[in-house]
Amino acid sequence: RYDGKTVIKCLKHFDSFVLLSKFMTEKLPIGNKPYTVVEGIYNPTDEIRKLGKNNDSLKRIFYAGTLAKRYGVMNLVKAFTLLKDNDYRLIICGEGDAKKEIINEAVKDKRIIFKGQLTRDEVLVLQNESDLLINPRTPEGEFTKYSFPSKTMEYLASGVPALLYKLPGIPDEYYNYCFTIEKLGVVALADKINEILQMPTNKLREVGFEARKFILENKNPKV
């Protein structure tokens, strides 16, 4: 393990760089040296594909990941409770500091389904059975400039429509293939979820199809 100053000193001897985010150029001694941004790589060989959807009237909203309050998961839960449609379901998987609060909300609102920590295969099955995938992480906090949420790539590759906030660490091209939330706040998030779930099914399928195509064609290991 090395301290930050030692790492920076070592980096000065390199000729080129592969960065996770373009904003890393602000913190690393790159200068005029060449660099490229590779925010992630999607390998489709181990994905699980589920053909068809559940034959019911339910509309499933899905989140899987770290249940950290700073990542906005409780905003998602609170936004969902504002939606009164009895056919809506919020499915949450993961572990984190918001777990106890999520369980409490699930007791009060039976439409919230907490699955706990699952295997990756189990998560992918639930993800592909859903109607909308959400990452509630907001652009608040400087750390969002230097990170790329890996679920962004996985969400889009699933073929299920995704809803994201515009984070500085996510390249702009991604926002051509998902829904975005322009305003912060629980009410704005609830309104956007409801707006999307009221769209025609063929429109949602088109969004999901184009997103999956974008990832498979542009973010595979060969490219």
Short mmCIF file of C-alpha atoms in Angstrom, two decimals:
data_model
loop_
_atom_site.label_atom_id
_atom_site.label_comp_id
_atom_site.label_asym_id
_atom_site.label_seq_id
_atom_site.Cartn_x
_atom_site.Cartn_y
_atom_site.Cartn_z
CA ARG A 1 0.00 0.00 0.00
CA TYR A 2 1.25 3.48 -0.89
CA ASP A 3 0.23 6.93 0.26
CA GLY A 4 -1.17 9.42 -2.22
CA LYS A 5 2.02 11.43 -2.60
CA THR A 6 4.04 8.32 -3.46
CA VAL A 7 1.48 7.26 -6.08
CA ILE A 8 1.51 10.71 -7.69
CA LYS A 9 5.31 10.67 -7.76
CA CYS A 10 5.34 7.27 -9.49
CA LEU A 11 2.76 8.36 -12.07
CA LYS A 12 5.10 11.07 -13.34
CA HIS A 13 7.23 8.35 -14.93
CA PHE A 14 4.43 6.94 -17.11
CA ASP A 15 3.96 7.90 -20.77
CA SER A 16 0.18 7.49 -21.15
CA PHE A 17 -2.88 6.79 -19.04
CA VAL A 18 -6.20 4.92 -18.99
CA LEU A 19 -8.64 6.77 -16.74
CA LEU A 20 -12.02 5.88 -15.24
CA SER A 21 -13.23 9.47 -15.56
CA LYS A 22 -12.08 12.48 -17.55
CA PHE A 23 -12.04 14.49 -14.32
CA MET A 24 -9.09 12.46 -13.08
CA THR A 25 -6.92 14.74 -15.22
CA GLU A 26 -7.56 17.41 -12.56
CA LYS A 27 -5.92 15.31 -9.83
CA LEU A 28 -3.20 13.32 -11.64
CA PRO A 29 0.10 14.63 -13.08
CA ILE A 30 -0.85 13.91 -16.69
CA GLY A 31 0.05 17.24 -18.23
CA ASN A 32 0.19 16.97 -22.03
CA LYS A 33 0.63 13.19 -22.06
CA PRO A 34 -1.98 11.14 -23.97
CA TYR A 35 -4.85 9.49 -22.13
CA THR A 36 -8.11 7.70 -22.82
CA VAL A 37 -11.19 7.12 -20.69
CA VAL A 38 -12.43 3.55 -20.19
CA GLU A 39 -15.24 3.75 -17.66
CA GLY A 40 -15.95 0.04 -17.81
CA ILE A 41 -16.10 -3.10 -19.94
CA TYR A 42 -19.19 -5.27 -20.39
CA ASN A 43 -18.64 -8.96 -21.02
CA PRO A 44 -21.89 -10.55 -22.24
CA THR A 45 -20.67 -14.15 -22.04
CA ASP A 46 -21.85 -14.69 -18.46
CA GLU A 47 -25.12 -12.78 -18.52
CA ILE A 48 -28.46 -14.35 -17.76
CA ARG A 49 -31.27 -13.64 -20.20
CA LYS A 50 -34.88 -14.27 -19.28
CA LEU A 51 -37.26 -14.52 -22.18
CA GLY A 52 -40.53 -12.72 -21.67
CA LYS A 53 -42.05 -10.95 -18.68
CA ASN A 54 -44.30 -12.04 -15.87
CA ASN A 55 -47.89 -12.54 -16.95
CA ASP A 56 -49.48 -10.11 -14.52
CA SER A 57 -50.43 -6.44 -14.28
CA LEU A 58 -47.66 -5.52 -11.84
CA LYS A 59 -45.02 -2.93 -12.74
CA ARG A 60 -41.73 -3.68 -11.04
CA ILE A 61 -39.14 -1.04 -10.12
CA PHE A 62 -35.74 -2.49 -9.25
CA TYR A 63 -32.60 -1.42 -7.41
CA ALA A 64 -29.62 -3.58 -6.48
CA GLY A 65 -26.42 -2.36 -4.89
CA THR A 66 -24.98 -0.81 -1.78
CA LEU A 67 -27.78 0.38 0.47
CA ALA A 68 -25.91 3.53 1.49
CA LYS A 69 -27.89 6.59 2.45
CA ARG A 70 -25.39 8.82 0.70
CA TYR A 71 -26.17 7.00 -2.55
CA GLY A 72 -29.83 8.06 -2.36
CA VAL A 73 -31.52 4.72 -1.75
CA MET A 74 -33.83 6.17 0.93
CA ASN A 75 -34.88 8.91 -1.49
CA LEU A 76 -35.99 6.12 -3.82
CA VAL A 77 -37.96 4.42 -1.05
CA LYS A 78 -39.61 7.67 0.04
CA ALA A 79 -40.42 8.58 -3.56
CA PHE A 80 -42.05 5.19 -4.08
CA THR A 81 -44.30 5.65 -1.05
CA LEU A 82 -45.72 8.75 -2.76
CA LEU A 83 -46.92 6.58 -5.65
CA LYS A 84 -50.37 5.20 -4.89
CA ASP A 85 -50.80 2.69 -7.72
CA ASN A 86 -51.43 -0.73 -6.17
CA ASP A 87 -49.86 -2.45 -9.17
CA TYR A 88 -46.46 -0.87 -8.54
CA ARG A 89 -43.75 -2.86 -6.76
CA LEU A 90 -40.34 -1.69 -5.53
CA ILE A 91 -37.78 -4.50 -5.31
CA ILE A 92 -34.54 -3.77 -3.46
CA CYS A 93 -31.47 -6.00 -3.07
CA GLY A 94 -28.25 -5.35 -1.16
CA GLU A 95 -26.67 -4.49 2.16
CA GLY A 96 -25.76 -1.19 3.78
CA ASP A 97 -26.49 1.40 6.43
CA ALA A 98 -30.03 2.00 5.15
CA LYS A 99 -31.07 -1.66 5.50
CA LYS A 100 -33.00 -1.28 8.76
CA GLU A 101 -34.95 1.73 7.49
CA ILE A 102 -35.81 -0.08 4.25
CA ILE A 103 -37.11 -3.08 6.20
CA ASN A 104 -39.25 -0.76 8.33
CA GLU A 105 -40.73 0.87 5.23
CA ALA A 106 -41.41 -2.57 3.71
CA VAL A 107 -43.42 -3.47 6.81
CA LYS A 108 -45.55 -0.34 6.40
CA ASP A 109 -45.93 -0.62 2.60
CA LYS A 110 -46.36 -4.19 1.38
CA ARG A 111 -45.57 -3.10 -2.18
CA ILE A 112 -41.92 -2.68 -1.13
CA ILE A 113 -40.08 -6.00 -1.38
CA PHE A 114 -36.69 -6.26 0.30
CA LYS A 115 -34.65 -9.24 -0.90
CA GLY A 116 -31.45 -8.70 1.08
CA GLN A 117 -28.10 -9.75 -0.34
CA LEU A 118 -28.41 -12.12 -3.30
CA THR A 119 -26.03 -13.82 -5.68
CA ARG A 120 -25.23 -12.04 -8.94
CA ASP A 121 -27.25 -14.61 -10.91
CA GLU A 122 -30.30 -14.05 -8.70
CA VAL A 123 -29.97 -10.28 -9.12
CA LEU A 124 -29.77 -10.57 -12.91
CA VAL A 125 -32.94 -12.67 -13.05
CA LEU A 126 -34.89 -10.15 -10.94
CA GLN A 127 -33.42 -7.31 -12.98
CA ASN A 128 -34.58 -8.80 -16.26
CA GLU A 129 -38.07 -9.41 -14.87
CA SER A 130 -38.45 -5.73 -13.97
CA ASP A 131 -40.03 -2.83 -15.86
CA LEU A 132 -37.73 -0.02 -14.68
CA LEU A 133 -34.22 -0.05 -13.20
CA ILE A 134 -33.20 2.91 -11.06
CA ASN A 135 -29.92 4.25 -9.70
CA PRO A 136 -30.93 6.92 -7.15
CA ARG A 137 -27.39 8.28 -6.72
CA THR A 138 -27.50 12.07 -7.13
CA PRO A 139 -24.71 14.31 -8.47
CA GLU A 140 -24.21 15.79 -4.99
CA GLY A 141 -20.69 15.30 -3.67
CA GLU A 142 -17.35 15.72 -5.43
CA PHE A 143 -16.72 11.97 -5.46
CA THR A 144 -19.28 11.57 -8.27
CA LYS A 145 -16.79 13.21 -10.65
CA TYR A 146 -14.25 10.45 -10.18
CA SER A 147 -16.45 7.35 -10.16
CA PHE A 148 -18.55 5.40 -12.64
CA PRO A 149 -21.34 3.29 -11.09
CA SER A 150 -20.83 -0.17 -12.61
CA LYS A 151 -24.57 -0.84 -12.44
CA THR A 152 -25.02 1.80 -15.16
CA MET A 153 -23.50 -0.52 -17.75
CA GLU A 154 -25.26 -3.59 -16.39
CA TYR A 155 -28.63 -1.83 -16.27
CA LEU A 156 -28.43 -0.67 -19.87
CA ALA A 157 -27.20 -4.05 -21.10
CA SER A 158 -30.21 -5.79 -19.57
CA GLY A 159 -32.61 -4.38 -22.15
CA VAL A 160 -34.82 -3.01 -19.36
CA PRO A 161 -35.32 0.80 -19.32
CA ALA A 162 -33.14 2.61 -16.77
CA LEU A 163 -33.59 5.88 -14.87
CA LEU A 164 -30.51 7.80 -13.72
CA TYR A 165 -29.44 11.16 -12.42
CA LYS A 166 -26.86 12.86 -14.59
CA LEU A 167 -23.58 12.17 -12.81
CA PRO A 168 -20.41 13.92 -14.00
CA GLY A 169 -18.47 10.62 -13.94
CA ILE A 170 -20.81 9.03 -16.49
CA PRO A 171 -19.92 9.95 -20.11
CA ASP A 172 -22.59 12.02 -21.85
CA GLU A 173 -23.23 9.36 -24.52
CA TYR A 174 -24.96 7.13 -21.97
CA TYR A 175 -27.78 9.62 -21.48
CA ASN A 176 -28.97 9.00 -25.04
CA TYR A 177 -30.06 5.53 -23.96
CA CYS A 178 -31.82 5.99 -20.63
CA PHE A 179 -34.27 8.22 -18.80
CA THR A 180 -32.82 10.99 -16.64
CA ILE A 181 -34.03 13.02 -13.66
CA GLU A 182 -33.44 16.72 -14.08
CA LYS A 183 -34.47 17.89 -10.59
CA LEU A 184 -33.36 16.79 -7.15
CA GLY A 185 -35.86 15.85 -4.47
CA VAL A 186 -38.23 13.03 -3.58
CA VAL A 187 -41.29 14.51 -5.32
CA ALA A 188 -39.43 15.00 -8.60
CA LEU A 189 -38.21 11.41 -8.48
CA ALA A 190 -41.70 10.07 -7.78
CA ASP A 191 -43.18 12.10 -10.64
CA LYS A 192 -40.54 10.82 -13.06
CA ILE A 193 -41.06 7.19 -12.08
CA ASN A 194 -44.79 7.52 -12.57
CA GLU A 195 -44.33 9.30 -15.91
CA ILE A 196 -42.14 6.48 -17.23
CA LEU A 197 -44.36 3.64 -16.03
CA GLN A 198 -47.37 5.24 -17.72
CA MET A 199 -45.63 5.19 -21.12
CA PRO A 200 -46.74 2.67 -23.78
CA THR A 201 -45.07 -0.72 -23.45
CA ASN A 202 -43.67 -0.59 -26.99
CA LYS A 203 -41.93 2.73 -26.21
CA LEU A 204 -40.29 1.29 -23.10
CA ARG A 205 -39.18 -1.79 -25.00
CA GLU A 206 -37.63 0.42 -27.67
CA VAL A 207 -35.65 2.37 -25.06
CA GLY A 208 -34.41 -0.84 -23.48
CA PHE A 209 -33.50 -2.40 -26.82
CA GLU A 210 -31.46 0.60 -27.96
CA ALA A 211 -29.66 0.76 -24.61
CA ARG A 212 -28.71 -2.90 -24.77
CA LYS A 213 -27.52 -2.50 -28.36
CA PHE A 214 -25.37 0.49 -27.37
CA ILE A 215 -23.58 -1.45 -24.62
CA LEU A 216 -23.08 -4.66 -26.59
CA GLU A 217 -21.72 -2.87 -29.64
CA ASN A 218 -19.60 -0.21 -27.95
CA LYS A 219 -18.53 -1.43 -24.51
CA ASN A 220 -17.47 -5.01 -25.19
CA PRO A 221 -13.89 -6.22 -24.46
CA LYS A 222 -12.83 -6.12 -28.12
CA VAL A 223 -13.84 -2.49 -28.67
#
